[in-house]
Coordinates of C-alpha atoms in Angstrom, one line a residue:
M232 CA 87.1 49.7 53.2
S233 CA 86.7 48.5 49.8
E234 CA 85.3 45.3 51.3
L235 CA 82.8 47.5 53.3
K236 CA 81.8 49.4 50.3
I237 CA 81.3 46.2 48.4
R238 CA 79.5 44.9 51.4
D239 CA 77.4 48.1 51.6
I240 CA 76.8 48.1 48.0
S241 CA 75.7 44.5 48.2
F242 CA 73.5 45.4 51.2
Y243 CA 72.0 48.3 49.5
S244 CA 71.6 46.3 46.4
F245 CA 69.9 43.8 48.4
I246 CA 67.7 46.5 50.1
V247 CA 67.0 48.0 46.7
L248 CA 66.2 44.6 45.4
I249 CA 64.0 43.9 48.4
A250 CA 62.4 47.4 48.0
G251 CA 62.1 46.8 44.4
L252 CA 60.5 43.5 45.0
L253 CA 58.3 44.9 47.6
L254 CA 57.4 47.8 45.4
T255 CA 56.9 45.5 42.5
S256 CA 54.8 43.3 44.7
T257 CA 52.8 46.3 45.9
V258 CA 52.3 47.5 42.4
L259 CA 51.4 44.0 41.3
F260 CA 49.1 43.6 44.2
I261 CA 47.3 46.9 43.4
S262 CA 47.3 46.0 39.7
L263 CA 45.9 42.6 40.4
N264 CA 43.2 44.0 42.6
K265 CA 42.3 46.4 39.8
I266 CA 42.3 43.6 37.3
K267 CA 40.2 41.6 39.6
L268 CA 37.6 44.3 39.9
L269 CA 37.6 44.8 36.1
N270 CA 37.3 41.0 35.6
N271 CA 34.3 41.1 38.0
Q272 CA 32.7 43.8 35.9
L273 CA 33.5 41.9 32.8
S274 CA 32.0 38.8 34.3
V275 CA 28.8 40.7 35.1
I276 CA 28.5 42.1 31.7
S277 CA 29.3 38.7 30.1
K278 CA 26.7 37.0 32.2
A279 CA 24.1 39.7 31.3
K280 CA 25.1 39.3 27.7
N281 CA 24.8 35.5 27.8
S282 CA 21.4 35.8 29.5
F283 CA 20.3 38.2 26.8
L284 CA 21.5 35.9 24.1
E285 CA 19.4 33.2 25.7
V286 CA 16.4 35.5 25.6
K287 CA 17.1 36.3 21.9
I288 CA 17.4 32.6 20.9
N289 CA 14.2 31.7 22.8
S290 CA 12.4 34.6 21.2
E291 CA 13.3 33.3 17.7
N292 CA 12.4 29.8 18.7
L293 CA 8.8 30.9 19.4
L294 CA 8.1 31.1 15.6
I295 CA 9.9 28.0 14.5
T296 CA 9.2 25.5 17.3
K297 CA 6.5 22.8 17.1
D298 CA 6.1 22.7 20.9
L299 CA 5.0 26.3 21.5
S300 CA 4.0 25.8 25.1
E301 CA 7.4 24.5 26.1
S302 CA 9.2 27.3 24.2
I303 CA 7.0 29.9 26.0
K304 CA 8.1 28.5 29.3
L305 CA 11.8 28.6 28.4
W306 CA 11.4 32.2 27.0
T307 CA 9.7 33.4 30.2
I308 CA 12.4 31.9 32.3
S309 CA 15.2 33.4 30.2
I310 CA 13.5 36.9 30.5
K311 CA 13.5 36.5 34.3
N312 CA 17.2 35.5 34.3
F313 CA 18.1 38.5 32.2
D314 CA 16.2 40.9 34.5
R315 CA 18.2 39.5 37.5
D316 CA 21.5 39.8 35.6
F317 CA 20.6 43.3 34.3
K318 CA 20.2 44.6 37.9
S319 CA 23.8 43.5 38.6
L320 CA 25.2 45.9 36.0
S321 CA 26.7 49.2 37.0
P322 CA 24.4 52.3 36.9
L323 CA 26.4 53.6 34.0
Q324 CA 26.0 50.4 32.1
K325 CA 22.3 50.1 32.9
K326 CA 21.7 53.6 31.7
R327 CA 22.8 52.6 28.2
F328 CA 20.2 49.8 28.1
D329 CA 17.3 51.3 30.1
N330 CA 15.3 52.7 27.2
L331 CA 15.9 49.8 24.9
W332 CA 15.0 47.2 27.5
Y333 CA 12.0 49.2 28.7
V334 CA 10.5 49.2 25.1
S335 CA 11.4 45.6 24.7
K336 CA 9.5 44.6 27.9
K337 CA 6.5 46.5 26.6
E338 CA 6.7 44.4 23.4
I339 CA 7.2 41.2 25.4
K340 CA 4.1 42.0 27.5
E341 CA 2.0 42.4 24.3
I342 CA 3.5 39.2 22.8
K343 CA 2.6 37.3 25.9
E344 CA -1.0 38.4 25.7
I345 CA -1.2 37.2 22.1
L346 CA 0.5 33.9 23.0
N347 CA -2.2 33.3 25.7
H348 CA -4.9 33.5 23.0
K349 CA -7.0 30.4 23.0
I350 CA -6.6 29.9 19.3
L351 CA -2.8 29.2 19.9
E352 CA -3.5 26.3 22.2
P353 CA -1.5 23.1 21.2
Q354 CA -4.5 21.2 19.9
N355 CA -5.2 23.9 17.3
L356 CA -1.6 24.0 16.0
H357 CA -1.4 20.3 14.9
Q358 CA 2.3 19.9 15.9
K359 CA 3.3 22.7 13.5
S360 CA 5.4 25.8 14.0
L361 CA 3.8 29.3 13.8
L362 CA 5.8 30.2 10.7
M363 CA 4.8 26.9 9.0
L364 CA 1.1 27.4 9.8
K365 CA 1.3 31.0 8.6
G366 CA 3.0 29.9 5.4
E367 CA 0.4 27.2 4.8
M368 CA -2.5 29.5 5.4
F369 CA -1.0 32.2 3.3
A370 CA -0.5 29.7 0.4
L371 CA -4.1 28.6 0.9
K372 CA -5.3 32.3 1.1
D373 CA -6.7 31.5 4.5
R374 CA -7.6 34.7 6.4
S375 CA -9.1 33.1 9.4
E376 CA -8.8 34.3 13.0
M377 CA -5.8 32.0 13.5
F378 CA -4.0 33.6 10.5
L379 CA -4.7 37.1 11.8
V380 CA -3.4 36.2 15.3
I381 CA -0.3 34.6 14.0
D382 CA 0.3 37.5 11.6
S383 CA 0.0 40.0 14.5
L384 CA 2.3 37.9 16.6
T385 CA 5.0 37.7 13.9
K386 CA 4.9 41.5 13.4
K387 CA 5.3 42.0 17.2
M388 CA 8.2 39.5 17.2
E389 CA 9.9 41.4 14.3
F390 CA 9.8 44.6 16.4
L391 CA 11.2 42.7 19.4
F392 CA 14.0 41.2 17.3
Q393 CA 15.0 44.7 16.2
Y394 CA 15.3 46.0 19.7
E395 CA 17.1 42.8 20.7
R396 CA 19.7 43.5 18.0
F397 CA 20.2 47.1 19.4
I398 CA 20.7 45.7 22.9
L399 CA 23.1 43.1 21.6
E400 CA 25.1 45.8 19.8
E401 CA 25.3 47.8 23.0
F402 CA 26.6 44.8 24.8
K403 CA 29.3 44.4 22.2
Q404 CA 30.4 48.0 22.6
I405 CA 30.5 47.8 26.4
D406 CA 32.4 44.5 26.2
H407 CA 34.9 46.1 23.8
K408 CA 35.4 49.1 26.0
D409 CA 36.1 47.0 29.2
K410 CA 38.5 44.8 27.3
T411 CA 40.4 47.9 26.1
Y412 CA 40.7 49.2 29.7
I413 CA 42.0 45.9 31.0
S414 CA 44.6 45.8 28.2
K415 CA 45.9 49.3 29.3
Q416 CA 46.2 48.1 32.9
I417 CA 48.1 45.1 31.8
T418 CA 50.5 47.3 29.8
F419 CA 51.1 49.5 32.8
T420 CA 51.8 46.5 35.0
T421 CA 54.5 45.2 32.5
Y422 CA 56.9 48.1 33.6
Y423 CA 57.1 46.5 37.1
S424 CA 57.2 42.9 36.2
I425 CA 57.8 41.8 32.6
L426 CA 57.4 38.2 33.5
F427 CA 54.1 38.7 35.3
I428 CA 52.7 40.8 32.5
V429 CA 53.8 38.3 29.9
F430 CA 52.3 35.6 32.0
I431 CA 49.0 37.5 32.5
L432 CA 49.0 38.5 28.8
F433 CA 49.5 35.0 27.8
L434 CA 46.7 33.8 30.0
T435 CA 44.5 36.6 28.8
I436 CA 45.3 35.8 25.1
I437 CA 44.7 32.1 25.8
V438 CA 41.4 32.7 27.6
I439 CA 40.2 35.2 24.9
Y440 CA 41.3 32.8 22.2
F441 CA 39.4 29.9 23.6
M442 CA 36.4 32.0 24.5
N443 CA 36.3 33.5 21.0
K444 CA 36.8 30.0 19.5
K445 CA 33.9 28.7 21.6
V446 CA 31.7 31.7 20.6
L447 CA 32.6 31.2 17.0
K448 CA 31.7 27.5 17.2
I449 CA 28.4 28.3 18.8
E450 CA 27.6 31.0 16.2
H451 CA 28.6 28.5 13.4
K452 CA 26.3 25.8 14.9
L453 CA 23.5 28.4 15.2
V454 CA 23.9 29.4 11.5
M455 CA 24.0 25.8 10.4
A456 CA 21.0 25.0 12.5
Q457 CA 19.0 27.9 11.0
K458 CA 20.1 26.8 7.5
S459 CA 19.1 23.2 8.2
L460 CA 15.8 24.3 9.7
S461 CA 15.1 26.5 6.6
E462 CA 15.9 23.5 4.3
S463 CA 13.7 21.2 6.4
I464 CA 10.8 23.6 6.2
L465 CA 11.3 23.9 2.4
E466 CA 11.6 20.1 2.1
L467 CA 8.5 19.7 4.2
K468 CA 6.6 22.0 2.0
N469 CA 7.8 20.3 -1.2
S470 CA 7.0 16.9 0.3
R471 CA 3.5 18.1 1.1
I472 CA 3.0 19.3 -2.4
L473 CA 4.4 16.1 -3.9
L474 CA 2.2 14.0 -1.6
Q475 CA -0.9 15.9 -2.6
N476 CA 0.1 15.6 -6.3
I477 CA 0.5 11.8 -5.8
I478 CA -2.8 11.5 -4.1
D479 CA -4.5 13.5 -6.8
S480 CA -3.0 11.2 -9.4
V481 CA -4.6 8.1 -7.8
P482 CA -7.5 6.9 -10.0
A483 CA -9.7 6.5 -7.0
A484 CA -11.4 8.7 -4.5
V485 CA -9.2 9.4 -1.4
F486 CA -10.3 11.3 1.7
W487 CA -9.3 11.7 5.4
K488 CA -11.3 12.9 8.4
D489 CA -10.8 13.7 12.1
K490 CA -12.3 11.9 15.0
N491 CA -15.5 13.8 14.7
N492 CA -16.1 12.6 11.1
V493 CA -15.2 16.0 9.8
Y494 CA -13.3 16.1 6.4
L495 CA -9.7 17.3 6.7
G496 CA -8.9 16.8 3.0
A497 CA -9.4 14.8 -0.2
N498 CA -8.0 14.2 -3.7
K499 CA -9.4 15.6 -6.9
C500 CA -11.4 12.4 -7.7
F501 CA -13.3 12.7 -4.4
L502 CA -13.8 16.4 -4.8
S503 CA -15.4 15.8 -8.2
D504 CA -17.8 13.2 -6.7
A505 CA -18.6 15.6 -3.9
G506 CA -19.3 18.5 -6.3
C507 CA -16.4 20.6 -5.1
E508 CA -13.7 22.4 -7.1
R509 CA -11.2 23.1 -4.3
Q510 CA -10.2 21.2 -1.2
E511 CA -11.2 24.1 1.1
E512 CA -14.8 23.5 0.1
I513 CA -15.0 20.2 2.0
L514 CA -13.1 21.3 5.1
G515 CA -15.3 21.3 8.2
K516 CA -18.0 19.3 6.5
S517 CA -19.3 15.8 7.3
D518 CA -21.0 13.1 5.1
R519 CA -24.3 14.6 5.9
D520 CA -23.3 17.7 4.0
M521 CA -22.3 15.6 0.9
P522 CA -24.7 14.8 -2.0
W523 CA -25.2 11.2 -1.0
A524 CA -28.4 9.9 0.6
K525 CA -29.0 10.4 4.3
S526 CA -29.1 6.6 4.9
E527 CA -25.7 6.3 3.1
A528 CA -24.2 9.2 5.1
S529 CA -25.4 7.5 8.4
K530 CA -23.8 4.2 7.3
Y531 CA -20.5 5.8 6.3
I532 CA -20.3 7.6 9.7
A533 CA -21.1 4.4 11.5
D534 CA -18.4 2.6 9.6
D535 CA -15.9 5.4 10.4
E536 CA -16.7 5.2 14.1
S537 CA -16.4 1.4 14.1
V538 CA -12.9 1.6 12.5
M539 CA -11.7 4.4 14.9
N540 CA -13.1 2.7 18.0
S541 CA -11.8 -0.8 17.1
G542 CA -8.6 0.3 15.4
I543 CA -9.2 -2.4 12.8
A544 CA -9.3 -1.5 9.1
K545 CA -12.3 -2.3 6.9
L546 CA -11.2 -3.4 3.4
Q547 CA -12.9 -4.0 0.1
I548 CA -16.5 -3.2 1.3
E549 CA -19.1 -3.1 -1.4
E550 CA -21.6 -0.3 -0.8
T551 CA -23.8 2.2 -2.7
Q552 CA -23.4 5.9 -3.2
T553 CA -25.7 8.5 -4.6
N554 CA -23.9 10.8 -7.0
L555 CA -24.5 14.4 -8.0
E556 CA -27.0 13.3 -10.7
G557 CA -29.0 11.4 -8.2
K558 CA -28.0 8.0 -9.6
I559 CA -27.0 5.2 -7.3
I560 CA -23.6 3.7 -8.1
K561 CA -21.7 0.8 -6.5
V562 CA -18.3 1.5 -4.9
L563 CA -15.6 -0.7 -3.3
T564 CA -14.5 1.1 -0.1
S565 CA -11.5 0.6 2.2
K566 CA -11.0 2.5 5.5
V567 CA -8.0 2.5 7.9
P568 CA -7.5 4.4 11.2
L569 CA -5.1 7.4 11.1
K570 CA -2.6 7.5 14.0
N571 CA -0.2 10.1 15.3
T572 CA 3.4 9.6 16.4
K573 CA 2.1 8.4 19.8
D574 CA 0.1 5.7 18.1
E575 CA -3.1 7.4 19.1
I576 CA -6.0 7.3 16.6
I577 CA -6.7 10.8 15.4
G578 CA -9.0 10.1 12.4
I579 CA -9.6 7.9 9.5
L580 CA -8.3 7.5 5.9
G581 CA -10.6 6.1 3.2
I582 CA -10.4 5.2 -0.4
Y583 CA -13.1 4.0 -2.8
I584 CA -13.5 3.1 -6.5
D585 CA -16.6 3.1 -8.7
I586 CA -17.3 -0.6 -9.7
T587 CA -20.6 0.0 -11.4
E588 CA -19.3 -0.4 -14.9
K589 CA -17.1 -3.3 -13.8
E590 CA -20.1 -5.2 -12.4
K591 CA -22.1 -4.4 -15.5
I592 CA -19.3 -5.8 -17.7
A593 CA -19.0 -8.8 -15.4
E594 CA -22.8 -9.4 -15.7
E595 CA -22.6 -9.1 -19.5
L596 CA -19.7 -11.6 -19.6
F597 CA -21.7 -13.9 -17.3
Q598 CA -24.7 -13.8 -19.7
K599 CA -22.4 -14.3 -22.6
D600 CA -20.8 -17.3 -21.0
K601 CA -24.3 -18.6 -20.1
L602 CA -25.4 -18.3 -23.7
L603 CA -22.2 -20.0 -25.0
A604 CA -22.7 -22.8 -22.4
Q605 CA -26.3 -23.2 -23.7
Q606 CA -25.1 -23.2 -27.3
S607 CA -22.4 -25.7 -26.3
K608 CA -25.1 -27.9 -24.6
M609 CA -27.3 -27.7 -27.7
A610 CA -24.4 -28.6 -30.0
S611 CA -23.6 -31.5 -27.7
M612 CA -27.3 -32.5 -27.7
G613 CA -27.2 -32.7 -31.5
E614 CA -24.1 -34.9 -31.3
M615 CA -25.7 -37.0 -28.6
I616 CA -28.9 -37.6 -30.7
E617 CA -26.6 -38.8 -33.5
N618 CA -24.9 -41.1 -30.9
I619 CA -28.3 -42.4 -29.7
A620 CA -29.2 -43.2 -33.3
H621 CA -25.9 -45.2 -33.6
Q622 CA -26.5 -46.9 -30.2
W623 CA -30.1 -47.8 -31.1
R624 CA -29.6 -49.1 -34.6
Q625 CA -28.4 -52.6 -33.7
P626 CA -31.0 -53.3 -30.9
L627 CA -33.9 -51.9 -33.0
S628 CA -32.7 -54.0 -35.9
F629 CA -32.7 -57.1 -33.7
I630 CA -36.1 -56.3 -32.3
L631 CA -37.5 -55.8 -35.8
T632 CA -35.9 -59.1 -37.0
S633 CA -37.2 -61.1 -34.0
A634 CA -40.7 -59.6 -34.3
T635 CA -40.8 -60.4 -38.0
G636 CA -39.6 -64.0 -37.4
I637 CA -42.3 -64.5 -34.7
R638 CA -45.0 -63.1 -37.0
L639 CA -44.0 -65.3 -40.0
K640 CA -43.7 -68.5 -37.9
S641 CA -47.1 -67.7 -36.4
D642 CA -48.6 -67.1 -39.8
Y643 CA -47.4 -70.5 -41.0
E644 CA -48.3 -72.1 -37.6
C645 CA -44.8 -73.3 -37.0
L646 CA -44.0 -71.1 -34.1
E647 CA -42.0 -73.1 -31.6
T648 CA -42.0 -72.4 -27.9
E649 CA -38.2 -72.4 -27.6
F650 CA -37.8 -70.0 -30.6
L651 CA -40.5 -67.7 -29.0
K652 CA -38.6 -67.7 -25.6
E653 CA -35.3 -67.0 -27.3
S654 CA -36.8 -64.2 -29.4
L655 CA -38.6 -62.6 -26.4
L656 CA -35.4 -62.9 -24.3
G657 CA -33.4 -61.1 -27.1
I658 CA -36.1 -58.5 -27.4
E659 CA -36.0 -57.9 -23.6
K660 CA -32.2 -57.5 -23.6
S661 CA -32.4 -55.1 -26.5
V662 CA -35.1 -53.0 -24.8
K663 CA -32.9 -52.9 -21.6
H664 CA -30.0 -51.7 -23.7
L665 CA -32.2 -49.0 -25.2
N666 CA -33.3 -48.0 -21.7
K667 CA -29.7 -47.9 -20.4
T668 CA -28.8 -45.7 -23.4
I669 CA -31.6 -43.3 -22.5
D670 CA -30.6 -43.3 -18.8
D671 CA -26.9 -42.6 -19.7
F672 CA -27.9 -39.6 -21.9
R673 CA -30.4 -38.3 -19.4
N674 CA -27.8 -38.4 -16.6
Y675 CA -25.3 -36.5 -19.0
F676 CA -27.8 -33.7 -19.5
K677 CA -28.7 -33.5 -15.8
P678 CA -27.0 -30.3 -14.3
D679 CA -24.6 -30.7 -11.4
K680 CA -26.0 -28.9 -8.3
E681 CA -22.8 -29.1 -6.3
A682 CA -19.2 -30.2 -6.5
K683 CA -18.5 -33.7 -5.2
Y684 CA -15.9 -36.5 -5.3
F685 CA -16.2 -38.8 -8.3
D686 CA -14.4 -41.8 -9.7
I687 CA -12.2 -40.7 -12.7
E688 CA -12.2 -44.2 -14.3
L689 CA -16.0 -44.5 -14.1
V690 CA -16.4 -41.0 -15.6
V691 CA -14.0 -41.7 -18.5
D692 CA -15.8 -45.0 -19.2
N693 CA -19.2 -43.2 -19.2
A694 CA -17.9 -40.6 -21.6
F695 CA -16.6 -43.2 -24.1
S696 CA -19.8 -45.3 -23.7
L697 CA -21.7 -42.3 -25.0
V698 CA -19.7 -42.4 -28.3
E699 CA -19.2 -46.2 -28.4
S700 CA -21.0 -46.6 -31.7
K701 CA -19.0 -43.9 -33.3
L702 CA -15.8 -45.4 -32.2
K703 CA -16.8 -48.9 -33.5
N704 CA -18.1 -47.6 -36.8
K705 CA -14.9 -45.6 -37.5
L706 CA -12.6 -48.3 -36.2
I707 CA -11.1 -46.2 -33.5
N708 CA -9.3 -48.0 -30.7
V709 CA -9.1 -46.5 -27.2
V710 CA -6.1 -47.3 -25.0
K711 CA -6.6 -46.5 -21.3
E712 CA -4.1 -46.3 -18.4
I713 CA -6.2 -45.3 -15.4
G714 CA -5.8 -46.3 -11.8
E715 CA -8.2 -45.9 -8.8
V716 CA -8.2 -42.1 -8.8
K717 CA -10.8 -39.7 -7.4
A718 CA -11.3 -36.1 -8.3
F719 CA -13.4 -33.3 -6.8
G720 CA -15.6 -31.2 -8.9
F721 CA -18.7 -31.3 -11.2
E722 CA -19.0 -34.7 -12.7
N723 CA -21.3 -34.0 -15.7
E724 CA -19.4 -30.9 -16.7
F725 CA -16.2 -32.9 -16.6
I726 CA -17.9 -35.5 -18.9
Q727 CA -18.9 -32.7 -21.3
V728 CA -15.3 -31.6 -21.4
L729 CA -14.1 -35.1 -22.2
L730 CA -16.8 -35.5 -24.9
N731 CA -15.7 -32.3 -26.5
I732 CA -12.1 -33.4 -26.7
I733 CA -13.1 -37.0 -27.7
N734 CA -15.5 -35.8 -30.5
N735 CA -12.8 -33.5 -31.9
A736 CA -10.3 -36.5 -31.9
I737 CA -12.9 -38.7 -33.6
D738 CA -13.5 -36.0 -36.3
E739 CA -9.8 -35.7 -36.9
L740 CA -9.2 -39.4 -37.0
E741 CA -12.0 -39.8 -39.5
N742 CA -9.9 -37.9 -42.0
L743 CA -6.7 -40.0 -41.2
D744 CA -5.6 -42.2 -44.0
S745 CA -4.5 -45.1 -41.9
D746 CA -5.9 -48.4 -40.6
E747 CA -4.6 -47.6 -37.1
K748 CA -6.7 -44.9 -35.4
L749 CA -5.9 -44.5 -31.7
I750 CA -7.1 -42.5 -28.7
F751 CA -4.9 -42.7 -25.5
V752 CA -6.2 -41.8 -22.1
K753 CA -3.7 -41.6 -19.2
V754 CA -4.6 -40.6 -15.6
K755 CA -2.5 -40.2 -12.5
E756 CA -2.5 -38.2 -9.3
I757 CA 0.2 -35.5 -8.7
E758 CA 1.2 -32.8 -6.2
I759 CA 1.7 -29.3 -7.6
C760 CA 1.8 -25.7 -6.5
G761 CA -1.7 -24.2 -5.9
E762 CA -1.0 -21.3 -8.2
E763 CA -0.9 -23.6 -11.2
V764 CA -4.6 -24.4 -10.8
S765 CA -5.9 -21.1 -9.3
I766 CA -6.0 -22.5 -5.7
E767 CA -4.6 -20.3 -2.9
V768 CA -2.5 -23.0 -1.2
S769 CA 1.2 -23.7 -1.4
K770 CA 0.7 -27.4 -2.4
C771 CA -2.3 -29.3 -3.5
R772 CA -3.1 -32.8 -4.8
C773 CA -4.4 -32.9 -8.4
V774 CA -5.6 -35.4 -11.0
E775 CA -3.7 -35.1 -14.2
L776 CA -5.6 -36.5 -17.2
K777 CA -4.0 -36.7 -20.7
I778 CA -6.0 -37.4 -23.9
C779 CA -3.9 -38.0 -27.0
D780 CA -4.7 -39.2 -30.6
N781 CA -2.5 -40.1 -33.6
A782 CA -4.3 -37.7 -36.0
G783 CA -1.1 -35.8 -36.8
G784 CA -1.5 -32.9 -34.3
I785 CA -2.6 -29.3 -34.6
S786 CA -1.1 -26.7 -36.9
K787 CA 1.4 -24.4 -35.1
Y788 CA -0.4 -21.4 -36.5
I789 CA -3.7 -22.1 -34.8
I790 CA -2.7 -24.2 -31.7
D791 CA -2.8 -21.1 -29.5
K792 CA -6.3 -20.3 -30.7
V793 CA -8.1 -23.6 -30.1
F794 CA -9.6 -22.4 -26.8
D795 CA -10.9 -19.1 -28.2
A796 CA -14.6 -18.6 -28.5
H797 CA -16.1 -19.3 -32.0
F798 CA -12.8 -20.5 -33.4
T799 CA -13.1 -23.6 -35.5
T800 CA -11.5 -25.3 -38.5
K801 CA -14.6 -27.3 -39.3
A802 CA -17.3 -26.6 -41.9
E803 CA -20.0 -24.2 -40.8
D804 CA -22.6 -27.0 -40.5
K805 CA -20.2 -29.2 -38.5
G806 CA -18.8 -27.0 -35.8
T807 CA -19.6 -23.8 -33.8
G808 CA -16.2 -23.2 -32.2
I809 CA -17.5 -23.0 -28.7
G810 CA -16.9 -26.6 -27.5
L811 CA -13.2 -26.2 -26.4
Y812 CA -13.8 -22.6 -25.3
M813 CA -16.6 -23.8 -22.9
S814 CA -14.4 -26.7 -21.8
S815 CA -11.6 -24.3 -20.9
E816 CA -14.1 -22.1 -19.0
M817 CA -15.6 -25.1 -17.1
I818 CA -12.2 -26.5 -16.1
K819 CA -10.7 -23.1 -15.1
K820 CA -13.6 -21.2 -13.5
H821 CA -16.0 -24.0 -12.2
M822 CA -13.4 -26.6 -11.2
K823 CA -10.3 -24.3 -10.4
G824 CA -8.2 -26.4 -12.8
S825 CA -6.2 -25.9 -16.0
I826 CA -6.4 -27.3 -19.5
T827 CA -3.6 -27.1 -22.1
V828 CA -2.9 -28.6 -25.5
S829 CA 0.4 -29.4 -27.3
N830 CA 1.6 -31.6 -30.2
K831 CA 3.4 -34.8 -29.1
V832 CA 5.4 -37.5 -30.8
F833 CA 5.1 -40.9 -29.0
T834 CA 5.7 -44.6 -29.5
Y835 CA 3.1 -47.3 -29.1
N836 CA 3.8 -51.0 -29.9
D837 CA 7.2 -50.0 -31.3
K838 CA 5.7 -47.6 -33.8
E839 CA 6.0 -43.8 -33.7
Y840 CA 2.9 -41.6 -33.9
K841 CA 2.2 -37.9 -33.7
G842 CA -0.9 -36.2 -32.5
A843 CA -2.5 -33.5 -30.3
E844 CA -2.3 -34.1 -26.5
F845 CA -4.8 -32.3 -24.1
T846 CA -3.7 -32.1 -20.5
I847 CA -6.3 -31.5 -17.8
L848 CA -5.5 -30.7 -14.1
I849 CA -8.3 -30.7 -11.6
P850 CA -8.2 -30.8 -7.8
A851 CA -8.3 -34.2 -6.1
E852 CA -9.5 -32.6 -2.8
D853 CA -12.3 -30.3 -1.7
Y854 CA -11.2 -26.7 -2.2
I855 CA -14.6 -25.1 -1.5
L856 CA -15.7 -25.1 -5.1
N857 CA -19.4 -25.3 -4.1
N858 CA -19.3 -21.8 -2.4
E859 CA -17.6 -20.2 -5.4
N860 CA -20.2 -21.5 -7.9
E861 CA -23.3 -20.8 -5.9

């Protein structure tokens, strides 16, 4: 019996266990169904809440986006999605939102009407957000129609944002209430199945945790994005101010126009030329509204269109401009096409500088150099006349002696035919020598019309022949080391340079207390960098000519001044101080070469000497000197 009782107890226990399990299963089934229904409700409210969050985000994006048309599309779609999800809410839930959503939709309708305004079309916004445009126009005190439209829109949006916050708050309250109800159901279910409740609670906690974590991440990203956007807007404004300050600091007139040749902006220098005080005064104007002449305005516009149509910049153009006082000035202008991010030409950027004073100064310098060149030529002419006197002294003396001899022999009737022939032949040779001297000096004073190739050895010989008498009278020996070298330039100018250096050497050697008076000339062809001789090529062939004497050199205190205009160490009646200055100008400007001087110690015939050495570098090839000197 005891076994039966044990068996019955076991059976009943089993039945009770089964019943308990069944009951627990039933309760669990009912609880699960309830939880399922609640979860469905929670899903509906969550979906509606997420849809509304999307509406709110897209609403805020309308004011900060640069692509307004795309943001309007997204905003409209999100509103439709929320309307659909809103209808899925229970009547009780919808009742809590009806009034708020009804008012919000009225605001949305009015906002859409403003957004459809023509003035908010993309081409009028210049790829800028509404808040940015409003800030710029507010800073510029612009109260145009666009400003009023944007201002009206932002006010409407602020009302909408307020109602959206109310709706979002209601969502949070409903969400909280539903979650509380579900927690109670879970607590009730724990009495029937601890394991199941713990499991459900665990899953719920995990789900809630991850959902909350995800929401927190999204909120954090949104806050950071808004902060970054605010910083970017501020940085953009600061950059714009900095850029304008930089442009205003440029000592040249800077301006930019749209494709219709209408001014979009300029710096202070240009505003001053245009007679404007503020940048707003030139906005919307063209060159025809500026103070310059009509013909100038037409030319400027034609140049602008040429640059925009071709996409090729025009640089360093010399043109005229009529200023506010009616005076015509010369300007140097450069224009380049303005392009957007799509590489499309949207306007033109220009810059010009006033070169009137610069050209005036250049002309004055040209006239000064011309006068100095004339003075140098006249000074050389005086020296040449002295040289002619030296050159003619011996032949004239021979002619006079021969003529006197013929006359005396004729008077005494002892004139022999052979003596007469010899005398006449000597007179003929002397006259030819006189004629050659005249031809040499005439060729020297004949101006070079164009640059050409010339034989360096022949030119050096001609230069020394012009001072041959001086050299002989002062017992000066010339040592030459010249090969067959040709140079390119102005031959007579080069002879004048050589004569200036040679005459200076003769004057210094005249004061030398020594029986050995020497002038050395050494010529060779070398290859150097074009920059050394003002030629824009990487490598060029040049002739290097060195003239050196043994007169002791130039004082270190004045050697850096020998090429200065009007600098001389000679007496007032013996030197003007323009010979070496003009020599430097001719070599550097006319022949694109270089000339330098230094003191040198050298050895000749096992004897050491010291003197000044002039080094001249001139091109050995044609580097278009003719065009630059026309």
